Amino acid sequence: MNDKPEKLIADDGLRLDGRHADEIRPMKIEIGVLSRADGSCYLEWGRNKILVGVFGPREAHPRRSQRANTAVIRYRYNMASFSVEDRARPGPSRRSIEISKVSREAFEPVIMAELFPKTAIDIFVEVLQADAGTRTAAINASSIALADAGIPMKGLVTSCAFGKVDGQIVLDLNKEEDNYGEADFPVAMTQDGEITLLQMDGNLTPDEIRKGFELVKKGCKEILEIQQAVLRKKFETPVEEPEEEAEEAELEVTETEPSLEYATEAAAVEEVIEEAEELEEELSEETFEACAVDEEAPECEKLEEIIKEAEAKVVEGEVIEEVIEAEIEEEAFEEEAEFEAALEASFEEVSEPEETEAFKPEKPVCEEMGFESETEEFAEEAEVEEEPELEEEAGMEEEPELEEEAGIEEELELEEEPQFEEEAGLEEAALEETPESEPEVESEAESRETAPAEQAVEAEQEPEEEKSRGPWKVVKDPSESGSRGENDE
Ligand code: UDP
């Protein structure tokens, strides 16, 4: 052990390590350093080096340690035997047990342990290098490791000590100050300022404690800012940036015109052609005269070879260009064809069902009535049927059920008559048909209440004569015509 220095605070007010009385040692924090832990932190504070691993919430073992309504928080402070100048004895000691207890209690007010009954949250602290203030350093590191593990907490816990050195109150004691100072006063607090750890070793007056607390508050504030910055760096920054980039990339893709897909290839082709042309020009200048004099000159032969090569390159480039153009045209043609097919399909979907399902079953009835053109007459019938139905629905919603039948009968008569004035033969049939449209109205109105079986019974009870009278019956519910068919059989 080093001898006691003559002075711990120099005449200029600076401490042995050059700090002012209210300064903390430099702090460095790394988060998520242990892959097997749920959360971890490596912290350097001055010459202290602390490693913390957090595990849980996980099933508490032994089972008798489980608590029915809450998680058990376990905190183990361990000082590596190589962490101090004189070898520390491995295993728990009175000191390490005490530090583990007070540190656990420093976290109990903030960890929301009640969310995880019967589980354990384990905090393992390894002091790799000690230089006074290891319990406070360990608490700061544990706070980060707990957050890294995603343990719900009401806030972070920060810790710092103050002490008395050479009769002065100073913040964050180092080893010499701790060993030769007059007092050491470690404190931990939540980010709301609630004190969760308070110990004192030495003698201090109330005024000194008050002054010391002012320094500790300042120190803890600075530490909290460092902790928050580290956590933000890990949990905020990486999430936001890639999303923005991805969105931008997506926009770029969607905005790109199909023809530009080949921009790179097209540029390459142009380059090949340009290179070939340049080569040809340069060489012809150099050797043109020699060839003009003697066609069999060696320069001339070389020139011819190069010209052929250049021409081949040009041809190659043009071929690639043609292929690209053809591909672009083909793609455009395919897209057009797909669009047309989709359009046709949508037309078919809209027009097919009404013609086939609604009109086919009653085709003989239509012929009986003496219609010349199937399609035109059936189209009119569809209109006749559809309009009253729509109004019936509107009316039914407002009027009470008992009054509905009479009211709707009248409505139907009024609605249907004008439609058939031109068809003298059908007018009578239309009037006769109105009572028969009752079941339809009922089934429309009570469609949510009437069981399908009841509807079938109603259809069966209809007189055979009425069924075949009016062409408007054509648009009856297909299920009715089905039950009718069964009845016929
Ligand atoms: N120390 C040591 N050997 C031990 C215990 C502690 O050398 O067995 C040193 C170590 O550097 C530690 C300092 O004494 O940081 C102060 O120890 P203290 O019990 O005050 O706890 P700390 O200040 O580390 O929380």
XYZ file of C-alpha atoms and ligand atoms in Angstrom:
514
model
C 0.000 0.000 0.000
C 1.225 3.466 -0.805
C 2.105 5.818 2.052
C -0.254 8.622 2.925
C 0.393 11.627 0.713
C 1.234 14.871 2.458
C -1.727 16.645 0.982
C -4.810 15.229 -0.717
C -5.902 18.667 -1.909
C -3.292 21.030 -3.304
C -3.091 24.738 -2.557
C -4.800 25.559 -5.837
C -7.832 23.543 -4.677
C -7.235 20.664 -7.059
C -7.192 17.072 -5.859
C -4.403 14.579 -6.541
C -5.975 13.414 -9.781
C -6.496 17.022 -10.886
C -10.224 17.236 -10.193
C -12.075 20.035 -8.482
C -14.008 19.260 -5.284
C -17.320 18.963 -7.140
C -16.119 16.873 -10.064
C -16.786 13.199 -10.701
C -14.238 10.903 -12.332
C -14.601 10.233 -16.045
C -17.173 7.538 -16.760
C -17.397 5.177 -19.704
C -20.319 2.789 -20.217
C -20.811 -0.092 -22.633
C -24.154 -1.808 -22.852
C -25.032 -5.379 -23.847
C -21.546 -6.824 -23.497
C -22.596 -10.328 -22.362
C -24.445 -12.393 -24.945
C -25.841 -14.943 -22.451
C -27.233 -12.348 -20.054
C -30.651 -10.752 -20.556
C -29.000 -7.422 -19.900
C -25.447 -6.391 -19.225
C -23.154 -3.454 -18.753
C -19.462 -2.751 -18.510
C -18.604 0.434 -16.683
C -15.336 2.236 -16.097
C -15.332 5.030 -13.571
C -11.915 6.421 -12.988
C -9.837 3.335 -12.385
C -12.821 1.207 -11.330
C -13.854 -1.491 -13.786
C -17.188 -3.188 -13.201
C -19.050 -5.846 -15.147
C -22.748 -6.521 -14.499
C -25.004 -9.248 -15.876
C -28.785 -9.316 -15.311
C -30.827 -12.511 -15.708
C -34.584 -12.756 -15.505
C -37.313 -12.493 -14.650
C -36.887 -16.271 -14.531
C -38.257 -19.082 -12.414
C -36.826 -18.726 -8.925
C -34.778 -21.628 -7.601
C -34.842 -23.090 -5.030
C -38.642 -23.057 -5.103
C -38.911 -22.125 -1.458
C -37.332 -18.772 -2.391
C -40.323 -17.926 -4.627
C -42.790 -15.301 -3.475
C -46.406 -15.599 -4.527
C -47.035 -11.945 -5.363
C -43.726 -10.632 -6.543
C -40.379 -11.368 -8.073
C -37.406 -11.893 -5.811
C -34.564 -9.477 -6.513
C -31.157 -10.977 -5.905
C -28.025 -8.859 -6.014
C -24.575 -10.383 -5.742
C -21.578 -8.091 -5.429
C -18.287 -9.901 -5.920
C -14.814 -8.516 -5.941
C -12.400 -10.422 -8.141
C -9.327 -11.495 -6.201
C -7.134 -9.623 -8.695
C -9.179 -6.420 -8.480
C -7.282 -4.892 -5.580
C -3.657 -4.302 -4.725
C -3.601 -6.919 -1.987
C -5.258 -10.087 -3.268
C -8.897 -10.237 -2.182
C -10.005 -13.529 -0.667
C -12.359 -15.291 -3.105
C -15.964 -15.922 -2.056
C -18.428 -13.940 -0.009
C -17.185 -11.751 2.813
C -18.912 -9.634 5.439
C -18.215 -6.608 3.252
C -19.509 -8.117 0.008
C -22.641 -9.461 1.756
C -23.329 -6.016 3.196
C -22.783 -4.279 -0.154
C -25.048 -6.832 -1.877
C -27.822 -6.171 0.625
C -27.754 -2.388 0.524
C -27.449 -2.363 -3.261
C -30.461 -4.679 -3.647
C -32.436 -2.366 -1.406
C -31.366 0.549 -3.567
C -33.253 -1.041 -6.510
C -36.314 -2.412 -4.751
C -38.269 0.868 -4.886
C -37.898 1.165 -8.672
C -38.084 -2.406 -10.015
C -41.719 -3.353 -10.697
C -41.259 -6.804 -9.213
C -44.983 -7.284 -8.601
C -45.413 -7.894 -12.343
C -43.466 -11.136 -12.151
C -44.621 -13.269 -9.210
C -42.689 -16.442 -8.375
C -39.736 -15.339 -10.436
C -36.260 -14.086 -9.674
C -34.367 -11.157 -11.086
C -30.659 -11.800 -10.630
C -28.056 -9.062 -10.741
C -24.453 -10.267 -10.764
C -21.741 -7.707 -10.148
C -18.091 -8.475 -10.768
C -15.555 -5.892 -9.689
C -12.637 -6.415 -12.051
C -10.600 -3.465 -10.826
C -11.244 -1.474 -7.655
C -10.277 2.079 -6.855
C -12.819 3.178 -4.240
C -16.493 3.769 -4.886
C -17.056 0.278 -6.308
C -20.532 -0.083 -4.766
C -21.669 3.196 -6.311
C -20.105 2.254 -9.648
C -21.790 -1.157 -9.476
C -25.196 0.432 -8.818
C -24.812 2.722 -11.834
C -23.831 -0.226 -14.017
C -26.649 -2.413 -12.660
C -29.163 0.267 -13.487
C -28.105 0.156 -17.128
C -27.994 -3.649 -17.209
C -31.531 -3.856 -15.775
C -32.779 -1.466 -18.432
C -30.913 -3.462 -21.066
C -32.695 -6.601 -19.830
C -36.040 -4.831 -20.273
C -36.933 -5.097 -16.588
C -39.808 -2.662 -15.963
C -38.581 0.109 -13.664
C -40.071 3.367 -12.492
C -36.785 5.043 -13.353
C -33.043 4.660 -13.329
C -31.016 4.583 -10.139
C -27.826 6.616 -9.936
C -25.207 6.534 -7.247
C -22.292 8.654 -6.113
C -20.378 9.262 -2.910
C -19.117 12.365 -1.225
C -16.539 12.544 1.530
C -14.313 14.720 3.621
C -10.716 15.098 2.589
C -8.266 17.445 4.238
C -11.240 19.049 5.967
C -13.029 19.728 2.669
C -16.208 18.165 1.326
C -15.459 16.581 -2.041
C -17.413 14.531 -4.546
C -16.631 10.967 -5.662
C -13.626 9.819 -3.649
C -10.765 7.936 -5.259
C -8.711 5.260 -3.529
C -6.272 7.623 -1.742
C -9.075 9.934 -0.616
C -11.089 6.936 0.583
C -8.187 5.427 2.480
C -6.784 8.628 4.035
C -9.823 10.859 4.127
C -11.982 11.625 7.154
C -15.343 10.445 5.850
C -16.986 8.522 3.036
C -20.729 8.951 2.368
C -22.149 6.830 -0.516
C -25.641 7.752 -1.753
C -27.982 6.292 -4.378
C -31.132 7.993 -5.637
C -33.877 7.544 -8.200
C -34.124 9.975 -11.065
C -36.895 11.709 -9.110
C -34.452 12.389 -6.283
C -35.711 9.725 -3.879
C -32.834 8.414 -1.769
C -32.542 4.609 -1.944
C -29.115 4.143 -0.376
C -27.369 6.149 2.291
C -24.315 5.033 4.245
C -21.678 6.859 6.213
C -18.198 5.935 7.258
C -16.438 8.594 9.384
C -17.550 11.770 11.088
C -19.452 14.666 9.499
C -21.366 17.630 10.869
C -24.931 18.304 9.686
C -23.680 21.258 7.651
C -21.084 19.102 5.984
C -23.745 16.514 5.165
C -25.953 19.229 3.660
C -23.105 20.510 1.575
C -22.166 16.972 0.592
C -25.754 16.303 -0.522
C -25.655 19.274 -2.829
C -22.554 17.828 -4.465
C -24.085 14.337 -4.679
C -27.198 15.671 -6.366
C -25.044 17.383 -8.962
C -22.944 14.244 -9.464
C -25.992 11.983 -9.784
C -27.532 14.349 -12.327
C -24.435 14.123 -14.473
C -24.372 10.334 -14.163
C -28.058 10.104 -15.068
C -27.391 12.056 -18.249
C -24.615 9.644 -19.197
C -26.856 6.642 -18.481
C -29.730 8.056 -20.504
C -27.434 8.893 -23.396
C -26.120 5.328 -23.484
C -29.610 3.841 -23.415
C -30.854 6.230 -26.091
C -27.929 5.353 -28.270
C -28.800 1.678 -28.087
C -32.591 1.749 -28.150
C -33.538 4.867 -30.099
C -31.075 5.616 -32.874
C -30.824 2.260 -34.671
C -34.601 1.835 -34.816
C -35.397 5.168 -36.490
C -32.717 5.452 -39.159
C -33.197 2.187 -41.068
C -36.952 2.765 -41.282
C -36.481 6.138 -42.943
C -33.914 4.689 -45.326
C -36.214 1.819 -46.177
C -39.065 4.209 -46.929
C -36.868 6.308 -49.164
C -35.656 3.218 -50.982
C -39.237 2.077 -51.484
C -40.185 5.425 -52.962
C -37.230 5.287 -55.298
C -38.303 1.891 -56.560
C -41.897 2.894 -57.132
C -40.945 6.123 -58.870
C -38.582 4.426 -61.310
C -39.959 4.178 -64.831
C -39.885 0.689 -66.379
C -37.701 1.850 -69.264
C -35.084 3.119 -66.817
C -34.594 -0.361 -65.466
C -32.171 -0.885 -68.311
C -30.378 2.433 -67.880
C -27.184 0.781 -66.632
C -27.049 -1.720 -69.483
C -27.804 0.982 -72.032
C -24.974 3.135 -70.681
C -22.608 0.162 -70.877
C -23.554 -0.430 -74.509
C -22.946 3.211 -75.384
C -19.576 3.037 -73.681
C -18.534 -0.041 -75.673
C -19.506 1.609 -78.943
C -17.753 4.875 -78.063
C -14.572 3.064 -77.042
C -14.522 1.130 -80.284
C -15.036 4.274 -82.336
C -12.276 6.142 -80.491
C -9.882 3.252 -80.973
C -10.611 3.183 -84.666
C -10.098 6.933 -85.038
C -6.782 7.001 -83.141
C -5.271 4.094 -84.983
C -6.328 5.268 -88.409
C -4.605 8.581 -87.760
C -1.357 6.858 -86.761
C -1.170 4.307 -89.512
C -3.326 5.735 -92.255
C -0.369 7.138 -94.150
C 1.630 3.894 -93.938
C -1.300 1.938 -95.307
C -1.879 4.446 -98.054
C 1.712 3.918 -99.237
C 1.856 0.158 -98.895
C -1.255 -1.921 -98.368
C 0.809 -4.923 -97.300
C 2.722 -2.982 -94.638
C 2.667 -4.604 -91.159
C 1.004 -1.475 -89.671
C -1.754 -1.883 -92.203
C -2.401 -5.503 -91.237
C -2.523 -4.530 -87.581
C -4.863 -1.692 -88.408
C -7.215 -4.011 -90.212
C -7.306 -6.353 -87.241
C -8.074 -3.538 -84.861
C -10.738 -2.131 -87.143
C -12.378 -5.560 -87.348
C -12.257 -5.860 -83.566
C -13.756 -2.422 -83.145
C -16.503 -3.203 -85.668
C -17.263 -6.419 -83.831
C -17.593 -4.449 -80.619
C -19.948 -2.007 -82.271
C -22.051 -4.864 -83.632
C -22.048 -6.514 -80.209
C -23.198 -3.296 -78.593
C -25.949 -2.848 -81.150
C -27.141 -6.407 -80.640
C -27.373 -5.902 -76.887
C -29.230 -2.678 -77.493
C -31.733 -4.455 -79.714
C -32.273 -7.160 -77.119
C -32.929 -4.562 -74.456
C -35.390 -2.693 -76.663
C -37.189 -5.920 -77.459
C -37.429 -6.771 -73.772
C -38.854 -3.361 -72.941
C -41.438 -3.705 -75.732
C -42.355 -7.198 -74.611
C -42.857 -6.055 -71.038
C -45.054 -3.189 -72.138
C -47.098 -5.567 -74.327
C -47.505 -8.048 -71.482
C -48.649 -5.335 -69.112
C -51.207 -4.138 -71.655
C -52.485 -7.660 -72.208
C -52.787 -8.249 -68.468
C -54.717 -5.026 -68.045
C -57.120 -5.909 -70.853
C -57.683 -9.381 -69.472
C -58.397 -7.965 -66.024
C -60.828 -5.469 -67.544
C -62.694 -8.175 -69.475
C -62.882 -10.353 -66.397
C -64.387 -7.511 -64.383
C -67.055 -6.944 -67.094
C -67.947 -10.606 -67.082
C -68.275 -10.624 -63.318
C -70.688 -7.713 -63.383
C -72.974 -8.855 -66.235
C -73.200 -12.661 -65.956
C -74.990 -13.590 -62.698
C -78.273 -11.644 -63.149
C -78.974 -12.954 -66.615
C -78.294 -16.593 -65.913
C -79.613 -17.138 -62.401
C -82.580 -14.801 -62.247
C -84.169 -15.278 -65.676
C -83.475 -18.774 -66.897
C -85.855 -20.688 -64.606
C -88.863 -18.671 -65.775
C -88.168 -18.702 -69.500
C -91.201 -20.946 -70.283
C -93.443 -18.599 -68.293
C -92.257 -15.751 -70.467
C -93.111 -17.639 -73.608
C -96.549 -18.462 -72.201
C -97.192 -14.768 -71.724
C -96.455 -14.171 -75.393
C -93.270 -12.079 -75.182
C -91.379 -11.865 -78.420
C -87.953 -10.885 -77.248
C -86.625 -12.621 -74.166
C -83.909 -10.204 -73.286
C -85.814 -6.926 -73.648
C -88.897 -8.067 -71.821
C -86.927 -9.627 -69.009
C -84.949 -6.457 -68.628
C -88.198 -4.551 -68.135
C -89.396 -7.113 -65.657
C -86.231 -6.693 -63.671
C -86.820 -2.970 -63.417
C -90.411 -3.465 -62.364
C -89.400 -5.818 -59.605
C -86.412 -3.949 -58.342
C -88.001 -0.564 -57.811
C -90.836 -1.587 -55.479
C -88.465 -3.733 -53.475
C -86.189 -0.813 -52.760
C -89.029 1.345 -51.573
C -90.450 -1.474 -49.523
C -87.213 -1.778 -47.663
C -87.150 1.908 -46.853
C -90.752 1.826 -45.696
C -90.334 -1.256 -43.581
C -87.586 0.190 -41.511
C -89.748 3.058 -40.280
C -93.230 1.511 -39.924
C -94.353 -0.998 -37.285
C -94.639 -4.576 -38.523
C -98.408 -4.941 -38.353
C -99.092 -1.828 -40.393
C -96.472 -2.740 -42.903
C -98.513 -5.286 -44.843
C -101.404 -2.966 -45.671
C -99.166 -0.040 -46.426
C -96.914 -2.028 -48.633
C -99.850 -3.517 -50.534
C -100.992 -0.046 -51.415
C -97.529 1.012 -52.356
C -97.079 -1.959 -54.601
C -100.337 -1.313 -56.397
C -99.438 2.306 -56.947
C -95.961 1.507 -58.057
C -96.704 -1.375 -60.331
C -99.789 -0.112 -62.143
C -98.210 2.698 -64.118
C -95.455 0.397 -65.231
C -97.943 -1.970 -66.900
C -100.467 0.412 -68.345
C -99.144 -0.212 -71.822
C -99.482 -3.943 -71.411
C -103.219 -4.363 -71.089
C -103.020 -8.084 -70.632
C -100.613 -7.758 -67.779
C -102.383 -5.027 -65.799
C -104.864 -7.400 -64.250
C -102.208 -9.898 -63.501
C -100.202 -7.195 -61.820
C -103.039 -6.324 -59.470
C -103.585 -9.960 -58.681
C -99.918 -10.371 -58.078
C -99.702 -7.801 -55.274
C -100.920 -10.141 -52.535
C -98.363 -12.643 -53.648
C -95.606 -10.132 -53.267
C -96.371 -10.055 -49.534
C -94.223 -13.020 -48.722
C -91.442 -11.358 -50.626
C -91.820 -8.174 -48.644
C -91.920 -10.116 -45.441
C -88.925 -12.109 -46.329
C -87.055 -8.914 -47.187
C -88.038 -7.212 -43.978
C -87.660 -10.206 -41.734
C -84.727 -11.722 -43.537
C -82.691 -11.391 -40.365
C -85.402 -13.038 -38.233
C -87.203 -15.599 -40.428
C -85.574 -18.986 -40.628
C -84.967 -20.367 -44.160
C -87.219 -23.333 -43.312
C -90.149 -21.011 -42.646
C -89.598 -19.279 -45.956
C -89.718 -22.619 -47.704
C -93.042 -23.450 -46.032
C -94.483 -20.132 -47.148
C -93.413 -20.809 -50.696
C -94.982 -24.256 -50.624
C -98.306 -22.825 -49.480
C -98.628 -20.535 -52.525
C -101.380 -21.545 -54.961
C -100.057 -23.097 -58.146
C -102.109 -20.760 -60.361
C -100.630 -17.606 -58.919
C -97.141 -18.874 -59.258
C -97.259 -18.871 -63.015
C -99.240 -15.697 -63.622
C -97.029 -12.684 -63.548
C -93.675 -12.309 -65.234
C -92.412 -10.378 -62.168
C -92.326 -13.671 -60.384
C -89.315 -14.442 -62.469
C -87.080 -12.529 -60.081
C -88.158 -14.401 -57.028
C -85.523 -15.710 -54.745
C -83.886 -18.722 -56.439
C -84.363 -20.636 -53.178
C -88.122 -20.232 -53.668
C -88.026 -21.638 -57.126
C -85.972 -24.507 -55.746
C -88.574 -25.361 -53.108
C -91.216 -25.036 -55.747
C -89.454 -27.554 -57.879
C -89.276 -29.987 -54.991
C -93.022 -29.537 -54.436
C -93.740 -30.259 -58.078
C -91.903 -33.495 -57.857
N -10.438 -2.516 -0.990
C -9.383 -3.373 -1.006
N -9.524 -4.631 -0.507
C -10.705 -5.086 -0.003
C -11.791 -4.202 -0.009
C -11.627 -2.930 -0.510
O -8.315 -3.000 -1.438
O -10.803 -6.250 0.404
C -10.284 -1.171 -1.553
C -10.946 -1.102 -2.874
O -10.160 -0.338 -3.738
C -12.234 -0.397 -2.595
C -11.804 0.552 -1.547
O -10.957 -0.216 -0.774
O -12.717 0.263 -3.688
C -12.952 1.088 -0.721
O -13.700 0.060 -0.265
P -15.109 0.282 0.429
O -15.370 -0.839 1.344
O -15.173 1.637 0.954
O -16.138 0.138 -0.761
P -16.253 1.013 -2.063
O -15.814 2.376 -1.777
O -15.450 0.329 -3.086
O -17.674 0.955 -2.367
